Coordinates of C-alpha atoms in Angstrom, one line a residue:
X1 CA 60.3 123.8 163.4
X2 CA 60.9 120.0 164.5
X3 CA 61.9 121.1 167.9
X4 CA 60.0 124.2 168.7
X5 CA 56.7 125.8 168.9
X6 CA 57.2 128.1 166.1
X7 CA 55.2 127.9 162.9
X8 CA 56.3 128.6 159.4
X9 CA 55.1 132.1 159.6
X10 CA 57.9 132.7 162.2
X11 CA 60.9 132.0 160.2
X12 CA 61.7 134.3 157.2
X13 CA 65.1 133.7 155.3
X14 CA 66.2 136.3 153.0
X15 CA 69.6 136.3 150.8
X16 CA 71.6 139.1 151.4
X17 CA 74.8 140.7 150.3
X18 CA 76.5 143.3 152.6
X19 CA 78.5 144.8 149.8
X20 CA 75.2 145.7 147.6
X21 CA 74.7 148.5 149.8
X22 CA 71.5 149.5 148.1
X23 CA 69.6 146.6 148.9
X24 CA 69.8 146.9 152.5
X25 CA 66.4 149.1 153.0
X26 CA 64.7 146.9 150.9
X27 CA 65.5 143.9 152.8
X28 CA 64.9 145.6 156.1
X29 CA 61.4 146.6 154.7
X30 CA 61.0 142.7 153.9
X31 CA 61.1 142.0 157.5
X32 CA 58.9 144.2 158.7
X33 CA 56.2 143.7 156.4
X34 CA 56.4 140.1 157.7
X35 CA 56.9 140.7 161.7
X36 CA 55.6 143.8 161.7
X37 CA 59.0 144.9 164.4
X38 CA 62.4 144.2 164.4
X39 CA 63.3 143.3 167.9
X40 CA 67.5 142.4 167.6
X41 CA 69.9 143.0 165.1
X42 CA 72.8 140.9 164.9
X43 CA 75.6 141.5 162.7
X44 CA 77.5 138.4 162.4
X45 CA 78.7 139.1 158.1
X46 CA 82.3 139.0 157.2
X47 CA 85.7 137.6 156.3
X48 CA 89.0 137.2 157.7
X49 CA 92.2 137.5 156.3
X50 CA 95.7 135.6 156.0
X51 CA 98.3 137.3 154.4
X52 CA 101.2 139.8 154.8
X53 CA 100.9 143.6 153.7
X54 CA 103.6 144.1 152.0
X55 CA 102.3 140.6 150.0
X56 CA 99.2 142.3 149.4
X57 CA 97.0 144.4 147.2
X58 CA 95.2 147.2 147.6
X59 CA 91.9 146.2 147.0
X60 CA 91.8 143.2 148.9
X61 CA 91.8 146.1 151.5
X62 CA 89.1 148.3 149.9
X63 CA 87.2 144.8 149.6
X64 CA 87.4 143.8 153.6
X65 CA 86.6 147.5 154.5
X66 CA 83.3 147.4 152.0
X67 CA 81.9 144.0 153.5
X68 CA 83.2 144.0 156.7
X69 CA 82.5 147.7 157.8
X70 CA 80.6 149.8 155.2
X71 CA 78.2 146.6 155.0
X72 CA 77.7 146.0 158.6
X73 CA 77.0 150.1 159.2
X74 CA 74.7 150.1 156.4
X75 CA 72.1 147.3 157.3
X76 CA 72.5 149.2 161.0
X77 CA 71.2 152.5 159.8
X78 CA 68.2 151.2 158.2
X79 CA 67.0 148.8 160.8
X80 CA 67.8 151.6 163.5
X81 CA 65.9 154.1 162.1
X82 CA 63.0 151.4 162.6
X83 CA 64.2 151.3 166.6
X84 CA 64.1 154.7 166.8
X85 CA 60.7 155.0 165.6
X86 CA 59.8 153.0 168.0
X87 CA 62.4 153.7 171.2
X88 CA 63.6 149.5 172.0
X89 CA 65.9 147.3 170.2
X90 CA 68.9 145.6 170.5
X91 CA 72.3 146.1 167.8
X92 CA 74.3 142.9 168.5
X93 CA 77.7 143.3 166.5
X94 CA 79.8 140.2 166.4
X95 CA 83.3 142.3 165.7
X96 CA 86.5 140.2 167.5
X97 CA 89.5 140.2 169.8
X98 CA 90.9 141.6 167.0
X99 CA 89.1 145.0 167.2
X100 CA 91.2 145.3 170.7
X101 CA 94.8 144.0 169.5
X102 CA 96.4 143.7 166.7
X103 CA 98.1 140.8 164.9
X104 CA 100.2 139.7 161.5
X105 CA 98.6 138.5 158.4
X106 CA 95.3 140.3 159.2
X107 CA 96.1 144.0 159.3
X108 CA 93.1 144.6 157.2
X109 CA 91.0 142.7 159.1
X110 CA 92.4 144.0 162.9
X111 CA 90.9 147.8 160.8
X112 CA 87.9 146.6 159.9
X113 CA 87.5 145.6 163.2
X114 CA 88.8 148.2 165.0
X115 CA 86.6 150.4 162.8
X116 CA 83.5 148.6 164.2
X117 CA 84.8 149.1 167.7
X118 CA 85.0 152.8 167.1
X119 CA 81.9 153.3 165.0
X120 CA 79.8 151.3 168.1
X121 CA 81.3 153.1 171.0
X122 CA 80.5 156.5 169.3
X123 CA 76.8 155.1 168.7
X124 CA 76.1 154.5 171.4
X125 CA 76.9 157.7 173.1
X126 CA 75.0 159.1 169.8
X127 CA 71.5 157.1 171.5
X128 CA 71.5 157.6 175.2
X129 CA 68.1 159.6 174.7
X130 CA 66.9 156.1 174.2
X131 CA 68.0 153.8 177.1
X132 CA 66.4 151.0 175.8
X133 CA 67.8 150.3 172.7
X134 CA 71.0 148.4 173.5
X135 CA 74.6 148.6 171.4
X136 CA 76.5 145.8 172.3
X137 CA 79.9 144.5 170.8
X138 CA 80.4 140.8 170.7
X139 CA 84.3 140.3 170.5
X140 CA 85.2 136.1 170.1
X141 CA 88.8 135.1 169.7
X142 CA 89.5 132.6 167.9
X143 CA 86.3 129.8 167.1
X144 CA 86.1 126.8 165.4
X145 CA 84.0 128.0 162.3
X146 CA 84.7 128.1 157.9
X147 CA 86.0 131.7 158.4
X148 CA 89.4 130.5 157.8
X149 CA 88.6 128.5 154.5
X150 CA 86.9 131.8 153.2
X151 CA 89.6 134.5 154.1
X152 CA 91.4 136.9 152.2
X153 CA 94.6 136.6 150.8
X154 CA 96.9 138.2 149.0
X155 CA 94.7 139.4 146.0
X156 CA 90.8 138.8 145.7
X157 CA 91.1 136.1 143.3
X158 CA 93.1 133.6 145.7
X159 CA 92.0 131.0 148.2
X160 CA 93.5 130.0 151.0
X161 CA 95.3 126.5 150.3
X162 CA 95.5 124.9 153.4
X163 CA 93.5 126.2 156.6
X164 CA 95.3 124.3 159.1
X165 CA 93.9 122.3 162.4
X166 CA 91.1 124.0 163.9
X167 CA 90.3 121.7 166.6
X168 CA 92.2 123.8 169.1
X169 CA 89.5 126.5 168.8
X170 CA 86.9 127.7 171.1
X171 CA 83.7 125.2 170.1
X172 CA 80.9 126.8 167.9
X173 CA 78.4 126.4 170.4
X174 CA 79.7 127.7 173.2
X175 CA 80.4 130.7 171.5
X176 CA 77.2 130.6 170.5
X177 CA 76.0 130.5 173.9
X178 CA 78.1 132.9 175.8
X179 CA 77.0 135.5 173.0
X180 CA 73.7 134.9 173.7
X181 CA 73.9 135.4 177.7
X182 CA 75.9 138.9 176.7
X183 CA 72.4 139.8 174.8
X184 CA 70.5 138.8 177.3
X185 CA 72.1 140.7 180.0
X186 CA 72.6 144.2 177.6
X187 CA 76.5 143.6 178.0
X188 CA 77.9 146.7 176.1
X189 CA 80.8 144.6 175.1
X190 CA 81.8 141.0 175.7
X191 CA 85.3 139.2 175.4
X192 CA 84.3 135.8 174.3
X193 CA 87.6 133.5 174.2
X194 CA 90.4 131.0 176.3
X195 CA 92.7 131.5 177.6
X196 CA 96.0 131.9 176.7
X197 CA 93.8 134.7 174.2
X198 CA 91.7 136.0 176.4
X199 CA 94.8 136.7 179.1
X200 CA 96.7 138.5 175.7
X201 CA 93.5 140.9 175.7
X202 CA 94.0 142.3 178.8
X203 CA 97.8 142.9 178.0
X204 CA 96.2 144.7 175.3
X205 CA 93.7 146.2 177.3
X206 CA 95.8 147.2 180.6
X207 CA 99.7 146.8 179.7
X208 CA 100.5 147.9 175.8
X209 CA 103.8 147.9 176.3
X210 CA 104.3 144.5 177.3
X211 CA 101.6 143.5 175.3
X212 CA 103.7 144.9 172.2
X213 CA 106.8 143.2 173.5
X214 CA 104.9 139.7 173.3
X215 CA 103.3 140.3 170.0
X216 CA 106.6 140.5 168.1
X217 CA 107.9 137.4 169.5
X218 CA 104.5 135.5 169.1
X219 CA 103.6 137.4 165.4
X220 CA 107.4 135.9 164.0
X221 CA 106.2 132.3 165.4
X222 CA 102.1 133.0 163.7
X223 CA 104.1 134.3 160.8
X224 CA 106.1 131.1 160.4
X225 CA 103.0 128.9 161.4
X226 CA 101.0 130.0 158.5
X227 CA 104.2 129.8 156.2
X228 CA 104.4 126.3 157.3
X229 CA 100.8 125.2 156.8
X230 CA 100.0 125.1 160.3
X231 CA 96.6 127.3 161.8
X232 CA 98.4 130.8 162.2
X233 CA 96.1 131.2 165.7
X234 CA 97.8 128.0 166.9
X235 CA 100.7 130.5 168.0
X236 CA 98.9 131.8 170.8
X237 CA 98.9 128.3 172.8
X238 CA 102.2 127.1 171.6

């Protein structure tokens, strides 16, 4: 409000929970009473994980898949049927490099992810009877951000103890930025990261073998990172 022309009237907040599933049309209902439209939806709710499977109980899974997938598909049906009814929107999820590769100490995070990637690209060939509401997968690497002081661990009542330096991380803002050109410009999906990341995503993308090849050498040194107290993604640049 201090640096803009909006008014009060403009900005509605409204707590949400992903998880309570039944509470999603009501809040989508909220909104348009107040705005009367729902231009952009961007799905940008969920948390990480750092642990090892075998480490690692069940429903810690069943909880990541619940928030970070069920969640995220619910809120979209509701405010879709909304662009639908009236034929223009934009569905901005913020999924990850790690909906493309696949990684130790977040294999259920890399499916929750990868779930979104598959859920999206069959959306959108569900809508092409209405051009002009967009689909578009924002996929970051890694970003300095809390998500790694709120992860998953081994069971659902642990914390992460130590997070580790995140200062080697892409910067919040430019993230922030490069996300919002990709809206802008109706990029179906966008690979927001450095390099050496964003190179390791086209292994993914173009040569899985040797992409495989390089994961188990770098996964034993992520593995021993995080053992060690040191950021697990810190593996990919050293």
């Amino acid at each position: 409000l201090e640096i803009s022309s909006l008014s009060e009237n403009d900005i509605l907040v409204l707590r949400l929970d992903l998880t309570d599933r039944s509470s999603h049309e009501a809040a989508t209902n909220s909104v348009l009473k107040h705005f009367g439209k729902i231009d952009v939806l961007v799905n940008n709710g969920g948390r990480s994980q750092r642990s090892l499977f075998v480490d690692t109980n069940l429903d810690v899974y069943n909880a990541i898949i619940e928030l970070n997938y069920l969640g995220t598909i619910s809120l979209t049906k509701h405010v879709l049927n909304h662009m639908i009814q009236r034929r223009k929107g934009k569905i901005v999820t913020v999924s990850s490099v790690m909906g493309i590769m696949g990684a130790p100490l977040a294999t259920g995070y890399c499916a929750s992810k990868h779930a979104l990637q598959g859920f999206f690209n069959s959306l959108r060939t569900e809508l092409t009877d209405y051009p002009e509401i967009s689909v578009i997968q924002i996929c970051p690497g890694p970003v300095q951000s809390q998500i790694i002081q709120n992860v998953f661990t081994e069971n659902l009542a642990k914390s992460l103890e130590n997070s580790g330096d995140q200062s080697h991380k892409m910067p919040t803002d430019r993230c922030a930025r490069l996300t919002l050109v990709s809206v802008a410009n109706d990029v179906k999906e966008a690979w927001i990261s450095d390099h050496p990341y964003l190179a390791v995503c086209y292994l993914w993308q173009y040569a899985p073998t040797w992409a495989w090849w390089l994961m188990n050498r770098m996964g034993k040194r992520r593995i021993q990172n995080f053992k060690s107290g040191i950021d697990a993604d810190a593996s990919y640049s050293r």
